[in-house]
mmCIF file of C-alpha atoms in Angstrom:
data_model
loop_
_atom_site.group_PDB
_atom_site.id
_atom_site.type_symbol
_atom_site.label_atom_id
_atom_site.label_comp_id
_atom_site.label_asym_id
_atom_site.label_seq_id
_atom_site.Cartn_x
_atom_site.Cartn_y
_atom_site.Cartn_z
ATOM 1 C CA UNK A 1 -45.118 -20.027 -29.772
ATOM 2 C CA UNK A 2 -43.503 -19.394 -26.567
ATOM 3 C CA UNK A 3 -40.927 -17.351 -28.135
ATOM 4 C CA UNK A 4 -43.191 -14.594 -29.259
ATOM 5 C CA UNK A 5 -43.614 -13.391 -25.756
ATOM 6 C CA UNK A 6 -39.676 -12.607 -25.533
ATOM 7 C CA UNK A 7 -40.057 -10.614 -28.653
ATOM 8 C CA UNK A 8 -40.183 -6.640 -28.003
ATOM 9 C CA UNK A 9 -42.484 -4.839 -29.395
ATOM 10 C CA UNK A 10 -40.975 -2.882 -32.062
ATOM 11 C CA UNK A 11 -42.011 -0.783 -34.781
ATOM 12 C CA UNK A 12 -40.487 -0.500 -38.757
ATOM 13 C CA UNK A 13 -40.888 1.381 -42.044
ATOM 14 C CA UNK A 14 -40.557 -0.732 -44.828
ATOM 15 C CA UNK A 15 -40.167 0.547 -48.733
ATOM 16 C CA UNK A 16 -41.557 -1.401 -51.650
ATOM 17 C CA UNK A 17 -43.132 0.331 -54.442
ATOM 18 C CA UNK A 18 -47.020 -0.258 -54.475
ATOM 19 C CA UNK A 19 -47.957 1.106 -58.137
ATOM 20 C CA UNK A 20 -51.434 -0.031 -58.454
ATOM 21 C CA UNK A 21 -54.594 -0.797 -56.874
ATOM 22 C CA UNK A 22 -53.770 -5.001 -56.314
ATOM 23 C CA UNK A 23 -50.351 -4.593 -55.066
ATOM 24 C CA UNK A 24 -52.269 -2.353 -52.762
ATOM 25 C CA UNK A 25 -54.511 -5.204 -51.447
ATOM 26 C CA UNK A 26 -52.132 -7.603 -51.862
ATOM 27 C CA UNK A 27 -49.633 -6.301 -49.640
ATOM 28 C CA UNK A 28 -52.876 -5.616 -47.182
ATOM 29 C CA UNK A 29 -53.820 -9.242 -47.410
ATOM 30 C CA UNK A 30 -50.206 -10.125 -46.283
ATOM 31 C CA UNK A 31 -50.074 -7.603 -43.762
ATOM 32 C CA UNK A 32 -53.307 -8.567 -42.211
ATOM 33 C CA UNK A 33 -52.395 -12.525 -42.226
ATOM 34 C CA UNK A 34 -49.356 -12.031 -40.006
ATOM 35 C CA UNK A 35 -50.169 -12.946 -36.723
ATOM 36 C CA UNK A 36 -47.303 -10.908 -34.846
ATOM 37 C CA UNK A 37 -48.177 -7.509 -36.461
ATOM 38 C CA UNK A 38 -50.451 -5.704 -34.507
ATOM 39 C CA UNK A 39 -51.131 -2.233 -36.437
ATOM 40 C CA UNK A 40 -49.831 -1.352 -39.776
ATOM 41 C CA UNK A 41 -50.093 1.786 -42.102
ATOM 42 C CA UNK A 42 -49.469 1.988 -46.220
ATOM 43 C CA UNK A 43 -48.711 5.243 -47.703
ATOM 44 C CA UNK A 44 -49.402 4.178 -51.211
ATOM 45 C CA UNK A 45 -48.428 7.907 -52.574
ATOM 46 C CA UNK A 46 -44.219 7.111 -50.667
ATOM 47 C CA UNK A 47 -44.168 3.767 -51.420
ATOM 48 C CA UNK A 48 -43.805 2.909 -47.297
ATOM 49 C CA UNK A 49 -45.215 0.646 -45.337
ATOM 50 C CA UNK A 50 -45.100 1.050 -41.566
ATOM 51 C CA UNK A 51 -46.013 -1.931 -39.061
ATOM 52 C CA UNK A 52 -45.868 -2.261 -35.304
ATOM 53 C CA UNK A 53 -46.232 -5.311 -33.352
ATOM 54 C CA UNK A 54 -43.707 -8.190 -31.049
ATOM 55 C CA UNK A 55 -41.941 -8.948 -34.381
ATOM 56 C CA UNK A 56 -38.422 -9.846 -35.614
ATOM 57 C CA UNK A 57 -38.346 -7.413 -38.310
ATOM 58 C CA UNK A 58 -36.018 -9.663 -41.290
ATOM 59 C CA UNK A 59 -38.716 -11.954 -41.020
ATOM 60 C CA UNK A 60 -41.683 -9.440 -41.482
ATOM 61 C CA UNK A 61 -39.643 -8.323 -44.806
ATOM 62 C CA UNK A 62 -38.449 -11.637 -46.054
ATOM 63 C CA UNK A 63 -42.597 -12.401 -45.450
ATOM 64 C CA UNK A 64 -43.426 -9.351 -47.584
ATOM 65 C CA UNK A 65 -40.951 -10.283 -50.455
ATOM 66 C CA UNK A 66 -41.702 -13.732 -50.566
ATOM 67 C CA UNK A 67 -45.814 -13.304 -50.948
ATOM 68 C CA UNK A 68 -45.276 -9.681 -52.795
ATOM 69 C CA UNK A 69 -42.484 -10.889 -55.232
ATOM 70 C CA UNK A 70 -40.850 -7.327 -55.256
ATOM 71 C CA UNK A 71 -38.111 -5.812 -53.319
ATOM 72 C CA UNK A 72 -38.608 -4.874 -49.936
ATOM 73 C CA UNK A 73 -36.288 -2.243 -48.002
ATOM 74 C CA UNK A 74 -36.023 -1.600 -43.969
ATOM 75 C CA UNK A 75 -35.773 1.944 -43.581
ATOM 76 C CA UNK A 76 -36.073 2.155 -39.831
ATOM 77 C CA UNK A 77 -36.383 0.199 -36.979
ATOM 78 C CA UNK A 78 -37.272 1.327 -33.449
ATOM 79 C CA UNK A 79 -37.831 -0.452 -30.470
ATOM 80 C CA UNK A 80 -40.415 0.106 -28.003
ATOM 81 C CA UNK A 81 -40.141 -0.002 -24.129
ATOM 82 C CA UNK A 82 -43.025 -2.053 -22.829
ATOM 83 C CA UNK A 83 -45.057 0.005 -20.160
ATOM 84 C CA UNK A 84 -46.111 -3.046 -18.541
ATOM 85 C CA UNK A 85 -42.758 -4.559 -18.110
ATOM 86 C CA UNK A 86 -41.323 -1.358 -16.853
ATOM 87 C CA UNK A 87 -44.131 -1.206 -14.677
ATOM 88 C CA UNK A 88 -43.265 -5.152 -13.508
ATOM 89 C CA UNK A 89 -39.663 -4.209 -12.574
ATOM 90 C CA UNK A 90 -40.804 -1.161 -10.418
ATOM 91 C CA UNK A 91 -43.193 -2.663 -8.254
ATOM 92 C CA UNK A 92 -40.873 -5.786 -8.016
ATOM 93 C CA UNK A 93 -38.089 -3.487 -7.084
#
């Protein structure tokens, strides 16, 4: 996919509730199968979810509700600045 390199890396929280042992590796399957996340993290105890990677976060969530069958919530989104394309501007300036 050639528009996965335009994507910014970007990092959400996500809220579902995860109330037993094979939601918990469910949702870890699902996490694990998506190509454009690169780290994730479940707080079981919350009920979050946080995952980082070049991803367009409604389509992480619509992913998660469509495997997990249960509903999802975007707390928070934040964008990341990529080092290396800062670093591509500078020397290019």
């Amino acid at each position: 996919m050639s528009g996965r390199a335009s994507l910014k890396l970007c990092c959400m929280v996500l809220r579902l509730n995860i109330d037993c042992y094979g939601c918990f590796r469910k949702l870890r399957r699902t996490l694990l199968n998506m190509k454009e996340i690169e780290t994730h993290l479940i707080e079981k105890q919350q009920c979050k979810v946080s995952v980082c990677g070049r991803l367009r976060p409604s389509d992480v969530a619509i992913n998660i509700r469509k495997k997990m069958n249960r509903r999802v919530e975007i707390l928070e989104i934040n964008e990341v600045e990529d080092e290396q394309t800062e670093q591509n501007q500078i020397t290019s300036q």
